[in-house]
Amino acid sequence: QVRLVESGGGLVQAGGSLRLSCAASGRTSALLRMAWFRQAPGKEREFVASISWDGIVTYYADSARGRFTISRDGAKNTVYLQMNSLKPEDTAVYYCAGGVRTTATYDYWGQGTQVTVSS
């Protein structure tokens, strides 16, 4: 089992920045990739960004590319999402996810952290 705990959410004004953290514990050696998803009120959960567990390969949703950066600290088993130039439409609960299979699926999820961007 892998446990994921997010932190770093909060209230920020449009144009501001936040850094989310996701600490992984347990059987982290099984992880192949990590990702951030988000879910806004009344909307489906959507992919934001992902990173291979070795930190080499990253992917971004179009909405995140150029503003958000996903990174990983291997020594701390922690994945980060640096979010800059935040917009009100970035308001959502952000979830960290971990995948252990070779398919692009995610098996473990954190509890989520709220990000609210005021205009």
PDB file of C-alpha atoms in Angstrom:
ATOM      1  CA  GLN A   1       0.000   0.000   0.000  1.00  0.00           C
ATOM      2  CA  VAL A   2       1.013   3.568  -0.644  1.00  0.00           C
ATOM      3  CA  ARG A   3      -0.233   6.535   1.363  1.00  0.00           C
ATOM      4  CA  LEU A   4      -0.354   9.989  -0.178  1.00  0.00           C
ATOM      5  CA  VAL A   5      -0.801  13.171   1.843  1.00  0.00           C
ATOM      6  CA  GLU A   6      -1.238  16.544   0.161  1.00  0.00           C
ATOM      7  CA  SER A   7      -0.559  19.950   1.670  1.00  0.00           C
ATOM      8  CA  GLY A   8      -0.072  23.530   0.572  1.00  0.00           C
ATOM      9  CA  GLY A   9      -3.523  24.538  -0.584  1.00  0.00           C
ATOM     10  CA  GLY A  10      -5.119  27.805   0.412  1.00  0.00           C
ATOM     11  CA  LEU A  11      -6.608  31.097  -0.703  1.00  0.00           C
ATOM     12  CA  VAL A  12      -4.648  33.271  -3.112  1.00  0.00           C
ATOM     13  CA  GLN A  13      -5.430  36.245  -5.317  1.00  0.00           C
ATOM     14  CA  ALA A  14      -5.440  35.951  -9.081  1.00  0.00           C
ATOM     15  CA  GLY A  15      -1.917  36.210 -10.416  1.00  0.00           C
ATOM     16  CA  GLY A  16      -0.451  34.729  -7.268  1.00  0.00           C
ATOM     17  CA  SER A  17       1.387  31.472  -6.659  1.00  0.00           C
ATOM     18  CA  LEU A  18       1.042  28.369  -4.535  1.00  0.00           C
ATOM     19  CA  ARG A  19       3.119  25.237  -4.148  1.00  0.00           C
ATOM     20  CA  LEU A  20       1.368  21.980  -3.399  1.00  0.00           C
ATOM     21  CA  SER A  21       3.197  19.062  -1.856  1.00  0.00           C
ATOM     22  CA  CYS A  22       2.390  15.352  -1.881  1.00  0.00           C
ATOM     23  CA  ALA A  23       4.271  13.125   0.513  1.00  0.00           C
ATOM     24  CA  ALA A  24       4.294   9.427  -0.325  1.00  0.00           C
ATOM     25  CA  SER A  25       4.867   6.717   2.262  1.00  0.00           C
ATOM     26  CA  GLY A  26       4.599   2.962   2.463  1.00  0.00           C
ATOM     27  CA  ARG A  27       5.517   0.834  -0.551  1.00  0.00           C
ATOM     28  CA  THR A  28       6.889   3.729  -2.597  1.00  0.00           C
ATOM     29  CA  SER A  29       9.262   1.420  -4.457  1.00  0.00           C
ATOM     30  CA  ALA A  30       6.255   0.175  -6.413  1.00  0.00           C
ATOM     31  CA  LEU A  31       5.397   3.616  -7.790  1.00  0.00           C
ATOM     32  CA  LEU A  32       5.981   4.294 -11.478  1.00  0.00           C
ATOM     33  CA  ARG A  33       4.402   7.710 -11.795  1.00  0.00           C
ATOM     34  CA  MET A  34       2.747  10.450  -9.811  1.00  0.00           C
ATOM     35  CA  ALA A  35       0.225  13.012 -10.903  1.00  0.00           C
ATOM     36  CA  TRP A  36      -1.938  15.896  -9.851  1.00  0.00           C
ATOM     37  CA  PHE A  37      -5.617  16.038 -10.698  1.00  0.00           C
ATOM     38  CA  ARG A  38      -8.203  18.622  -9.754  1.00  0.00           C
ATOM     39  CA  GLN A  39     -11.949  18.795  -9.396  1.00  0.00           C
ATOM     40  CA  ALA A  40     -13.895  22.022  -9.432  1.00  0.00           C
ATOM     41  CA  PRO A  41     -17.444  22.255  -8.028  1.00  0.00           C
ATOM     42  CA  GLY A  42     -19.924  20.690 -10.411  1.00  0.00           C
ATOM     43  CA  LYS A  43     -17.219  19.431 -12.748  1.00  0.00           C
ATOM     44  CA  GLU A  44     -15.489  16.133 -13.348  1.00  0.00           C
ATOM     45  CA  ARG A  45     -12.022  15.482 -12.051  1.00  0.00           C
ATOM     46  CA  GLU A  46      -9.380  16.450 -14.603  1.00  0.00           C
ATOM     47  CA  PHE A  47      -5.719  15.709 -15.134  1.00  0.00           C
ATOM     48  CA  VAL A  48      -3.281  18.532 -14.389  1.00  0.00           C
ATOM     49  CA  ALA A  49       0.246  17.130 -14.603  1.00  0.00           C
ATOM     50  CA  SER A  50       2.233  13.941 -14.116  1.00  0.00           C
ATOM     51  CA  ILE A  51       5.815  12.922 -13.537  1.00  0.00           C
ATOM     52  CA  SER A  52       7.603   9.590 -13.766  1.00  0.00           C
ATOM     53  CA  TRP A  53       8.859   8.313 -10.437  1.00  0.00           C
ATOM     54  CA  ASP A  54      12.436   8.850 -11.603  1.00  0.00           C
ATOM     55  CA  GLY A  55      11.522  12.471 -12.282  1.00  0.00           C
ATOM     56  CA  ILE A  56      12.536  12.380 -15.933  1.00  0.00           C
ATOM     57  CA  VAL A  57       9.263  12.426 -17.868  1.00  0.00           C
ATOM     58  CA  THR A  58       6.570  15.030 -17.294  1.00  0.00           C
ATOM     59  CA  TYR A  59       3.227  15.732 -18.913  1.00  0.00           C
ATOM     60  CA  TYR A  60       0.931  18.721 -18.543  1.00  0.00           C
ATOM     61  CA  ALA A  61      -2.642  19.530 -19.386  1.00  0.00           C
ATOM     62  CA  ASP A  62      -2.980  22.439 -21.781  1.00  0.00           C
ATOM     63  CA  SER A  63      -4.477  24.507 -18.962  1.00  0.00           C
ATOM     64  CA  ALA A  64      -1.371  23.967 -16.826  1.00  0.00           C
ATOM     65  CA  ARG A  65       1.429  24.124 -19.357  1.00  0.00           C
ATOM     66  CA  GLY A  66       3.553  27.220 -18.961  1.00  0.00           C
ATOM     67  CA  ARG A  67       2.114  28.137 -15.550  1.00  0.00           C
ATOM     68  CA  PHE A  68       2.484  24.977 -13.449  1.00  0.00           C
ATOM     69  CA  THR A  69       5.574  22.881 -12.828  1.00  0.00           C
ATOM     70  CA  ILE A  70       5.577  19.365 -11.413  1.00  0.00           C
ATOM     71  CA  SER A  71       8.722  18.124  -9.720  1.00  0.00           C
ATOM     72  CA  ARG A  72       9.921  15.422  -7.375  1.00  0.00           C
ATOM     73  CA  ASP A  73      12.310  15.171  -4.441  1.00  0.00           C
ATOM     74  CA  GLY A  74      13.418  11.556  -4.391  1.00  0.00           C
ATOM     75  CA  ALA A  75      15.064  11.794  -1.002  1.00  0.00           C
ATOM     76  CA  LYS A  76      11.797  12.969   0.560  1.00  0.00           C
ATOM     77  CA  ASN A  77       9.454  10.831  -1.595  1.00  0.00           C
ATOM     78  CA  THR A  78       7.586  14.051  -2.259  1.00  0.00           C
ATOM     79  CA  VAL A  79       6.065  15.462  -5.424  1.00  0.00           C
ATOM     80  CA  TYR A  80       5.392  19.157  -5.836  1.00  0.00           C
ATOM     81  CA  LEU A  81       3.149  21.260  -8.012  1.00  0.00           C
ATOM     82  CA  GLN A  82       4.334  24.831  -8.333  1.00  0.00           C
ATOM     83  CA  MET A  83       1.446  26.932  -9.576  1.00  0.00           C
ATOM     84  CA  ASN A  84       2.116  30.436 -10.879  1.00  0.00           C
ATOM     85  CA  SER A  85      -0.096  33.059 -12.502  1.00  0.00           C
ATOM     86  CA  LEU A  86      -3.126  31.506 -10.866  1.00  0.00           C
ATOM     87  CA  LYS A  87      -6.570  32.250 -12.269  1.00  0.00           C
ATOM     88  CA  PRO A  88     -10.016  32.006 -10.659  1.00  0.00           C
ATOM     89  CA  GLU A  89     -10.729  29.030 -12.923  1.00  0.00           C
ATOM     90  CA  ASP A  90      -7.907  27.153 -11.187  1.00  0.00           C
ATOM     91  CA  THR A  91     -10.107  26.990  -8.079  1.00  0.00           C
ATOM     92  CA  ALA A  92     -10.615  23.314  -7.236  1.00  0.00           C
ATOM     93  CA  VAL A  93      -9.717  20.519  -4.895  1.00  0.00           C
ATOM     94  CA  TYR A  94      -6.331  19.228  -5.996  1.00  0.00           C
ATOM     95  CA  TYR A  95      -5.575  15.536  -5.608  1.00  0.00           C
ATOM     96  CA  CYS A  96      -2.283  13.715  -5.703  1.00  0.00           C
ATOM     97  CA  ALA A  97      -2.272  10.277  -7.330  1.00  0.00           C
ATOM     98  CA  GLY A  98       0.205   7.449  -7.662  1.00  0.00           C
ATOM     99  CA  GLY A  99       0.375   4.700 -10.258  1.00  0.00           C
ATOM    100  CA  VAL A 100       2.069   1.306  -9.938  1.00  0.00           C
ATOM    101  CA  ARG A 101       1.068  -0.278 -13.243  1.00  0.00           C
ATOM    102  CA  THR A 102       2.596   0.214 -16.665  1.00  0.00           C
ATOM    103  CA  THR A 103      -0.719   1.487 -18.014  1.00  0.00           C
ATOM    104  CA  ALA A 104      -1.509   5.148 -17.493  1.00  0.00           C
ATOM    105  CA  THR A 105      -3.703   4.518 -14.489  1.00  0.00           C
ATOM    106  CA  TYR A 106      -3.560   5.620 -10.887  1.00  0.00           C
ATOM    107  CA  ASP A 107      -4.049   3.287  -7.973  1.00  0.00           C
ATOM    108  CA  TYR A 108      -3.543   5.506  -4.957  1.00  0.00           C
ATOM    109  CA  TRP A 109      -5.081   8.863  -4.140  1.00  0.00           C
ATOM    110  CA  GLY A 110      -4.628  11.497  -1.498  1.00  0.00           C
ATOM    111  CA  GLN A 111      -7.426  13.195   0.392  1.00  0.00           C
ATOM    112  CA  GLY A 112      -7.185  16.417  -1.601  1.00  0.00           C
ATOM    113  CA  THR A 113      -6.280  19.995  -0.781  1.00  0.00           C
ATOM    114  CA  GLN A 114      -8.445  23.021  -1.555  1.00  0.00           C
ATOM    115  CA  VAL A 115      -7.077  25.786  -3.775  1.00  0.00           C
ATOM    116  CA  THR A 116      -9.172  28.931  -4.054  1.00  0.00           C
ATOM    117  CA  VAL A 117      -8.170  31.774  -6.360  1.00  0.00           C
ATOM    118  CA  SER A 118     -10.010  35.040  -5.829  1.00  0.00           C
ATOM    119  CA  SER A 119     -10.484  37.593  -8.578  1.00  0.00           C
TER     120      SER A 119
END
